[in-house]
Amino acid sequence: MSTVARNASNQNIFKSMKDIDLTSREVSHQCGVTMNDSVEARAIAEFMGENDPNVTITYNPATIRIDGEGKLIFKMNEITEFLGREMTAETFEVNTSTHYGRMVRVDDDTVILFGDMNEVMDYI
């Protein structure tokens, strides 16, 4: 496990049930992806964590969560350079076990996750 991953393991976006207000009507604009732990997933998580201050990375025993506010933009050419081998949108989607928010594949190089459903309307 890299130093970045080890240090980030202490971060967590999840609240304890005692801290959740179930009566709130507040809308969340969060979005995120859960990936099976792999070389590719670790590289994507480290890259996103280093390049977007609004990203939270959570390392679990078998998965890695990448969570953000508003939208997350995954640029395959930038991830390819960071990883040191080709990352395609197809490979990204295979590594993704689940996501929340609206996922849009803009082109062969870009996958965007939107937390604000109104913003995604430009792509539908």
Backbone as ProteinMPNN parsed JSONL, in Angstrom:
{"seq_chain_A": "MSTVARNASNQNIFKSMKDIDLTSREVSHQCGVTMNDSVEARAIAEFMGENDPNVTITYNPATIRIDGEGKLIFKMNEITEFLGREMTAETFEVNTSTHYGRMVRVDDDTVILFGDMNEVMDYI", "coords_chain_A": {"N_chain_A": [[0.854, -1.178, 0.0], [0.598, 2.167, -0.872], [2.059, 5.237, 0.416], [0.305, 7.381, 0.136], [-2.156, 6.043, -0.072], [-2.192, 4.741, 2.419], [-2.208, 6.904, 4.231], [-4.584, 8.124, 3.471], [-6.447, 6.288, 4.215], [-7.48, 6.85, 6.664], [-9.414, 8.721, 6.309], [-12.927, 9.272, 5.945], [-16.122, 9.297, 4.543], [-18.464, 8.492, 5.571], [-21.16, 8.741, 7.845], [-21.93, 8.156, 11.276], [-24.818, 6.378, 12.347], [-26.11, 7.685, 14.452], [-25.534, 10.304, 13.919], [-26.981, 11.046, 11.726], [-29.598, 12.85, 10.291], [-32.674, 11.918, 9.726], [-34.956, 13.273, 9.102], [-34.376, 15.397, 7.547], [-34.695, 17.285, 4.552], [-32.779, 17.968, 2.856], [-30.954, 18.136, -0.135], [-28.47, 16.124, -1.48], [-25.539, 16.718, -3.342], [-23.638, 14.942, -3.957], [-21.465, 12.575, -5.542], [-20.12, 9.49, -6.688], [-17.848, 6.69, -6.979], [-17.365, 3.209, -6.634], [-14.73, 0.997, -6.601], [-13.328, -2.198, -7.347], [-10.565, -3.294, -5.464], [-7.534, -2.842, -7.005], [-4.568, -2.654, -9.073], [-5.091, -0.737, -11.034], [-7.345, 0.597, -9.939], [-6.241, 1.668, -7.587], [-4.374, 3.436, -8.7], [-6.09, 5.201, -10.069], [-7.538, 6.231, -7.887], [-5.464, 7.459, -6.374], [-4.564, 9.344, -8.257], [-6.911, 10.931, -8.638], [-7.269, 11.863, -6.017], [-4.97, 13.43, -5.69], [-5.34, 15.423, -7.589], [-7.779, 16.719, -7.305], [-9.098, 18.641, -4.91], [-11.556, 18.345, -3.686], [-12.198, 15.72, -3.573], [-12.783, 12.68, -1.856], [-11.15, 9.879, -0.704], [-11.713, 6.571, 0.137], [-10.371, 3.767, 1.532], [-11.143, 0.469, 1.622], [-11.156, -2.985, 2.795], [-11.463, -4.606, 0.396], [-12.297, -2.906, -1.564], [-12.27, 0.36, -3.131], [-13.357, 3.586, -2.569], [-14.283, 6.486, -4.324], [-15.246, 9.612, -3.793], [-17.099, 12.6, -4.414], [-18.1, 16.071, -4.611], [-20.665, 17.589, -6.417], [-19.433, 17.103, -9.22], [-17.45, 14.526, -10.708], [-14.684, 14.22, -12.724], [-13.274, 12.032, -14.897], [-10.512, 11.669, -16.713], [-9.274, 9.779, -19.165], [-6.824, 9.867, -20.619], [-5.142, 11.318, -18.91], [-5.139, 9.693, -16.648], [-3.995, 7.434, -17.799], [-1.38, 8.364, -18.278], [-0.534, 8.766, -15.623], [-0.793, 6.171, -14.571], [0.898, 4.696, -16.212], [0.364, 2.906, -18.156], [-2.05, 2.043, -20.704], [-5.279, 3.344, -20.059], [-8.565, 2.89, -20.635], [-11.91, 4.079, -21.294], [-13.591, 1.899, -21.259], [-12.138, -0.013, -19.759], [-12.062, 1.373, -17.366], [-14.812, 1.345, -16.688], [-15.159, -1.413, -16.342], [-13.613, -1.859, -14.065], [-15.13, -0.519, -12.241], [-17.299, -1.197, -9.704], [-19.673, -0.219, -8.708], [-21.638, 2.817, -8.777], [-22.723, 6.114, -7.772], [-24.892, 8.821, -8.521], [-25.187, 10.437, -11.709], [-23.795, 8.814, -14.403], [-21.933, 9.756, -17.197], [-20.632, 9.127, -20.304], [-18.707, 11.099, -22.007], [-17.003, 11.229, -24.237], [-14.562, 9.164, -25.964], [-12.515, 9.485, -24.202], [-13.341, 10.629, -21.784], [-15.096, 10.327, -18.761], [-17.763, 11.33, -16.824], [-19.089, 11.847, -13.622], [-22.043, 12.971, -12.254], [-23.365, 14.808, -9.564], [-25.337, 16.617, -9.344], [-28.365, 16.534, -10.688], [-29.586, 18.315, -12.441], [-27.5, 19.486, -13.834], [-26.588, 17.446, -15.472], [-28.37, 17.373, -17.541], [-27.517, 18.742, -19.808], [-26.199, 16.841, -21.238], [-27.895, 14.891, -22.002]], "CA_chain_A": [[0.0, 0.0, 0.0], [1.402, 3.379, -0.969], [1.916, 6.197, 1.512], [-0.933, 8.135, -0.104], [-3.274, 5.169, 0.288], [-2.156, 4.497, 3.86], [-2.64, 8.126, 4.911], [-5.977, 8.411, 3.117], [-7.324, 5.288, 4.816], [-8.082, 7.398, 7.88], [-10.532, 9.579, 5.919], [-14.151, 8.519, 5.746], [-17.258, 10.182, 4.311], [-19.653, 7.893, 6.153], [-21.547, 9.206, 9.168], [-22.534, 7.192, 12.188], [-26.282, 6.501, 12.324], [-26.535, 8.67, 15.452], [-25.287, 11.636, 13.386], [-27.796, 11.251, 10.537], [-30.924, 13.425, 10.515], [-33.554, 11.304, 8.741], [-36.074, 14.177, 8.8], [-33.879, 16.454, 6.666], [-35.069, 17.23, 3.142], [-31.638, 18.529, 2.149], [-30.529, 17.344, -1.284], [-27.029, 15.966, -1.611], [-25.01, 16.787, -4.699], [-22.47, 14.086, -3.992], [-21.411, 11.489, -6.508], [-18.936, 8.696, -6.414], [-17.662, 5.395, -7.605], [-16.688, 2.18, -5.851], [-13.968, 0.13, -7.492], [-12.638, -3.329, -6.737], [-9.169, -2.949, -5.22], [-6.627, -3.355, -8.029], [-3.531, -1.689, -9.436], [-5.743, 0.348, -11.76], [-8.187, 1.35, -9.008], [-5.357, 2.456, -6.713], [-3.818, 4.544, -9.487], [-7.172, 6.165, -10.302], [-7.82, 6.882, -6.606], [-4.358, 8.355, -6.042], [-4.594, 10.45, -9.219], [-8.042, 11.811, -8.328], [-6.998, 12.491, -4.733], [-3.923, 14.438, -5.848], [-5.702, 16.46, -8.552], [-9.062, 17.357, -7.0], [-9.158, 18.784, -3.452], [-12.893, 18.006, -3.19], [-12.369, 14.267, -3.627], [-12.462, 11.894, -0.671], [-10.839, 8.495, -1.034], [-11.876, 5.659, 1.276], [-9.835, 2.443, 1.242], [-11.737, -0.632, 2.373], [-10.345, -4.188, 2.552], [-11.513, -5.136, -0.973], [-12.782, -1.88, -2.485], [-11.83, 1.744, -2.969], [-14.408, 4.544, -2.919], [-13.884, 7.826, -4.722], [-16.452, 10.414, -3.62], [-16.916, 14.027, -4.667], [-19.25, 16.966, -4.54], [-20.95, 18.228, -7.706], [-19.121, 16.171, -10.295], [-16.119, 13.94, -10.804], [-14.301, 14.074, -14.124], [-12.221, 11.044, -15.087], [-9.895, 11.818, -18.041], [-8.507, 8.558, -19.373], [-5.451, 10.15, -21.041], [-4.39, 11.736, -17.727], [-4.983, 8.497, -15.82], [-3.026, 6.608, -18.528], [-0.047, 8.9, -18.004], [-0.242, 8.515, -14.217], [-0.704, 4.723, -14.377], [2.031, 4.171, -16.947], [-0.151, 2.04, -19.223], [-3.308, 2.573, -21.211], [-6.557, 3.239, -19.35], [-9.661, 3.277, -21.521], [-13.199, 4.218, -20.616], [-14.115, 0.546, -21.073], [-11.428, -0.594, -18.618], [-12.552, 2.103, -16.198], [-16.138, 0.838, -16.344], [-14.998, -2.788, -15.843], [-13.094, -1.758, -12.702], [-16.143, 0.106, -11.396], [-18.31, -2.164, -9.272], [-20.929, 0.524, -8.579], [-21.475, 4.263, -8.688], [-23.944, 6.871, -7.508], [-24.882, 10.0, -9.362], [-25.431, 10.09, -13.109], [-22.546, 8.626, -15.137], [-22.025, 10.092, -18.612], [-19.403, 8.991, -21.087], [-18.757, 12.246, -22.904], [-16.31, 10.795, -25.451], [-13.725, 7.988, -25.684], [-11.506, 9.821, -23.204], [-13.864, 11.297, -20.598], [-16.274, 9.843, -18.044], [-18.116, 12.295, -15.779], [-20.161, 11.516, -12.684], [-22.715, 14.19, -11.808], [-24.183, 14.754, -8.363], [-26.463, 17.525, -9.579], [-29.1, 15.987, -11.819], [-29.893, 19.38, -13.394], [-26.316, 19.722, -14.656], [-26.436, 16.362, -16.44], [-29.329, 17.569, -18.631], [-26.802, 19.205, -20.994], [-25.618, 15.691, -21.921], [-28.941, 13.899, -22.328]], "C_chain_A": [[0.891, 1.227, 0.0], [1.168, 4.278, 0.244], [0.629, 6.996, 1.365], [-2.138, 7.306, 0.337], [-3.334, 4.956, 1.802], [-2.657, 5.712, 4.627], [-4.109, 8.418, 4.659], [-6.939, 7.44, 3.771], [-8.019, 5.805, 6.066], [-9.256, 8.317, 7.576], [-11.76, 8.715, 5.689], [-15.302, 9.496, 5.567], [-18.512, 9.689, 5.018], [-19.896, 8.421, 7.555], [-22.06, 8.036, 9.987], [-24.047, 7.411, 12.158], [-26.783, 7.54, 13.331], [-26.365, 10.107, 14.956], [-26.132, 11.965, 12.156], [-29.176, 11.761, 10.924], [-31.85, 12.9, 9.412], [-34.754, 12.176, 8.388], [-35.664, 15.28, 7.829], [-34.324, 16.217, 5.23], [-33.94, 17.798, 2.27], [-31.181, 17.581, 1.035], [-29.005, 17.31, -1.323], [-26.644, 16.074, -3.075], [-23.731, 15.974, -4.799], [-22.599, 13.052, -5.098], [-20.147, 10.695, -6.203], [-18.957, 7.359, -7.106], [-16.971, 4.468, -6.61], [-16.015, 1.239, -6.83], [-13.397, -1.038, -6.705], [-11.167, -2.949, -6.597], [-8.286, -3.633, -6.258], [-5.555, -2.306, -8.273], [-4.161, -0.473, -10.115], [-6.565, 1.223, -10.817], [-7.341, 2.206, -8.072], [-4.767, 3.654, -7.448], [-4.875, 5.616, -9.726], [-7.461, 6.934, -9.021], [-6.711, 7.872, -6.239], [-4.347, 9.571, -6.965], [-5.705, 11.438, -8.876], [-7.81, 12.553, -7.015], [-5.963, 13.606, -4.814], [-4.377, 15.625, -6.686], [-7.03, 17.152, -8.289], [-9.204, 17.443, -5.481], [-10.524, 18.427, -2.863], [-13.185, 16.514, -3.209], [-11.98, 13.65, -2.296], [-12.261, 10.452, -1.111], [-10.984, 7.674, 0.238], [-11.402, 4.276, 0.843], [-10.47, 1.438, 2.19], [-10.921, -1.885, 2.081], [-10.346, -4.68, 1.102], [-11.951, -4.115, -2.003], [-12.16, -0.528, -2.171], [-12.973, 2.634, -3.423], [-13.773, 5.877, -3.262], [-15.162, 8.663, -4.707], [-16.129, 11.889, -3.849], [-18.215, 14.78, -4.565], [-19.437, 17.621, -5.903], [-20.712, 17.312, -8.876], [-17.684, 15.685, -10.172], [-15.822, 13.734, -12.28], [-13.101, 13.139, -14.2], [-11.72, 11.158, -16.527], [-8.939, 10.647, -18.237], [-7.066, 8.829, -19.797], [-4.584, 10.579, -19.862], [-4.147, 10.553, -16.797], [-3.972, 7.55, -16.461], [-1.606, 7.059, -18.221], [0.377, 8.602, -16.562], [0.014, 7.034, -13.962], [0.52, 4.131, -15.068], [1.649, 3.127, -17.981], [-1.556, 2.507, -19.561], [-4.495, 2.298, -20.285], [-7.62, 3.75, -20.309], [-10.934, 3.44, -20.701], [-13.812, 2.844, -20.351], [-13.461, -0.134, -19.872], [-11.865, 0.07, -17.319], [-13.902, 1.539, -15.744], [-16.085, -0.596, -15.827], [-14.518, -2.77, -14.399], [-14.098, -1.171, -11.72], [-17.184, -0.928, -11.001], [-19.666, -1.497, -9.084], [-20.62, 2.022, -8.558], [-22.797, 4.875, -8.24], [-23.78, 8.247, -8.12], [-25.117, 9.522, -10.784], [-24.087, 9.991, -13.834], [-22.785, 8.896, -16.618], [-20.649, 9.891, -19.245], [-19.47, 10.037, -22.187], [-18.138, 11.904, -24.259], [-15.444, 9.593, -25.071], [-12.739, 8.225, -24.559], [-12.074, 10.278, -21.862], [-15.129, 10.633, -20.061], [-16.53, 10.838, -16.921], [-19.238, 11.712, -14.931], [-20.733, 12.824, -12.162], [-23.513, 13.928, -10.535], [-25.416, 15.628, -8.485], [-27.176, 17.073, -10.848], [-29.473, 17.05, -12.849], [-28.712, 19.618, -14.342], [-26.153, 18.651, -15.745], [-27.353, 16.544, -17.651], [-28.665, 18.078, -19.912], [-26.274, 18.041, -21.832], [-26.647, 14.659, -22.35], [-29.681, 14.338, -23.568]], "O_chain_A": [[1.834, 1.316, 0.786], [0.208, 4.101, 0.993], [-0.06, 7.261, 2.351], [-3.026, 7.802, 1.03], [-4.413, 4.99, 2.392], [-3.441, 5.575, 5.566], [-4.804, 8.91, 5.548], [-8.13, 7.731, 3.876], [-9.039, 5.255, 6.481], [-10.019, 8.662, 8.479], [-11.645, 7.559, 5.285], [-15.448, 10.428, 6.357], [-19.517, 10.398, 5.059], [-18.969, 8.537, 8.357], [-22.562, 7.051, 9.445], [-24.499, 8.539, 11.96], [-27.787, 8.205, 13.076], [-26.975, 11.026, 15.501], [-26.008, 13.056, 11.6], [-29.844, 11.18, 11.779], [-31.808, 13.392, 8.285], [-35.498, 11.849, 7.464], [-36.517, 16.021, 7.34], [-34.328, 15.083, 4.752], [-34.14, 18.072, 1.087], [-31.042, 16.377, 1.249], [-28.344, 18.342, -1.213], [-27.353, 15.572, -3.947], [-22.854, 16.267, -5.611], [-23.699, 12.705, -5.527], [-19.231, 11.183, -5.542], [-19.943, 6.958, -7.726], [-16.104, 4.891, -5.845], [-16.64, 0.745, -7.768], [-13.026, -0.892, -5.54], [-10.589, -2.351, -7.505], [-8.292, -4.858, -6.376], [-5.628, -1.198, -7.741], [-3.814, 0.67, -9.815], [-6.491, 2.45, -10.886], [-7.694, 3.353, -7.796], [-4.669, 4.749, -6.893], [-4.59, 6.807, -9.599], [-7.613, 8.155, -9.054], [-6.995, 9.001, -5.838], [-4.144, 10.697, -6.51], [-5.471, 12.645, -8.829], [-8.118, 13.741, -6.911], [-6.059, 14.604, -4.1], [-3.858, 16.728, -6.517], [-7.371, 18.097, -9.0], [-9.411, 16.421, -4.827], [-10.633, 18.226, -1.653], [-14.298, 16.092, -2.896], [-10.985, 14.037, -1.682], [-13.102, 9.879, -1.804], [-10.447, 8.033, 1.286], [-11.951, 3.683, -0.086], [-10.344, 1.549, 3.409], [-10.066, -1.855, 1.196], [-9.308, -5.133, 0.621], [-11.979, -4.416, -3.196], [-11.603, -0.309, -1.095], [-13.501, 2.467, -4.522], [-12.852, 6.339, -2.589], [-16.058, 8.442, -5.521], [-15.04, 12.361, -3.524], [-19.291, 14.194, -4.447], [-18.485, 18.148, -6.479], [-21.659, 16.794, -9.469], [-16.825, 16.359, -9.603], [-16.622, 13.138, -13.002], [-12.044, 13.421, -13.636], [-12.43, 10.783, -17.46], [-7.92, 10.542, -17.554], [-6.164, 8.101, -19.382], [-3.402, 10.236, -19.817], [-3.067, 10.428, -16.221], [-3.178, 6.927, -15.757], [-0.732, 6.239, -17.94], [1.524, 8.226, -16.318], [0.933, 6.679, -13.223], [1.114, 3.175, -14.569], [2.519, 2.528, -18.613], [-2.173, 3.264, -18.812], [-4.686, 1.183, -19.799], [-7.578, 4.901, -20.743], [-11.014, 2.992, -19.558], [-14.477, 2.646, -19.335], [-14.144, -0.759, -19.061], [-12.019, -0.595, -16.295], [-14.106, 1.288, -14.556], [-16.879, -0.966, -14.962], [-14.969, -3.581, -13.59], [-13.938, -1.307, -10.507], [-17.876, -1.477, -11.86], [-20.7, -2.135, -9.278], [-19.478, 2.43, -8.347], [-23.849, 4.241, -8.317], [-22.671, 8.77, -8.223], [-25.233, 8.32, -11.025], [-23.33, 10.96, -13.879], [-23.708, 8.348, -17.222], [-19.644, 10.421, -18.772], [-20.194, 9.881, -23.169], [-18.689, 12.25, -25.304], [-15.58, 9.06, -23.97], [-12.181, 7.273, -24.014], [-11.335, 10.309, -20.877], [-16.094, 10.407, -20.791], [-15.623, 11.156, -16.152], [-20.207, 11.157, -15.45], [-19.994, 13.685, -11.684], [-24.247, 12.944, -10.444], [-26.419, 15.402, -7.808], [-26.647, 17.216, -11.95], [-29.658, 16.723, -14.021], [-28.911, 19.918, -15.519], [-25.63, 18.938, -16.822], [-27.126, 15.921, -18.688], [-29.2, 17.865, -21.0], [-25.936, 18.223, -23.001], [-26.306, 13.665, -22.992], [-30.598, 13.65, -24.016]]}, "name": "protein", "num_of_chains": 1, "seq": "MSTVARNASNQNIFKSMKDIDLTSREVSHQCGVTMNDSVEARAIAEFMGENDPNVTITYNPATIRIDGEGKLIFKMNEITEFLGREMTAETFEVNTSTHYGRMVRVDDDTVILFGDMNEVMDYI"}
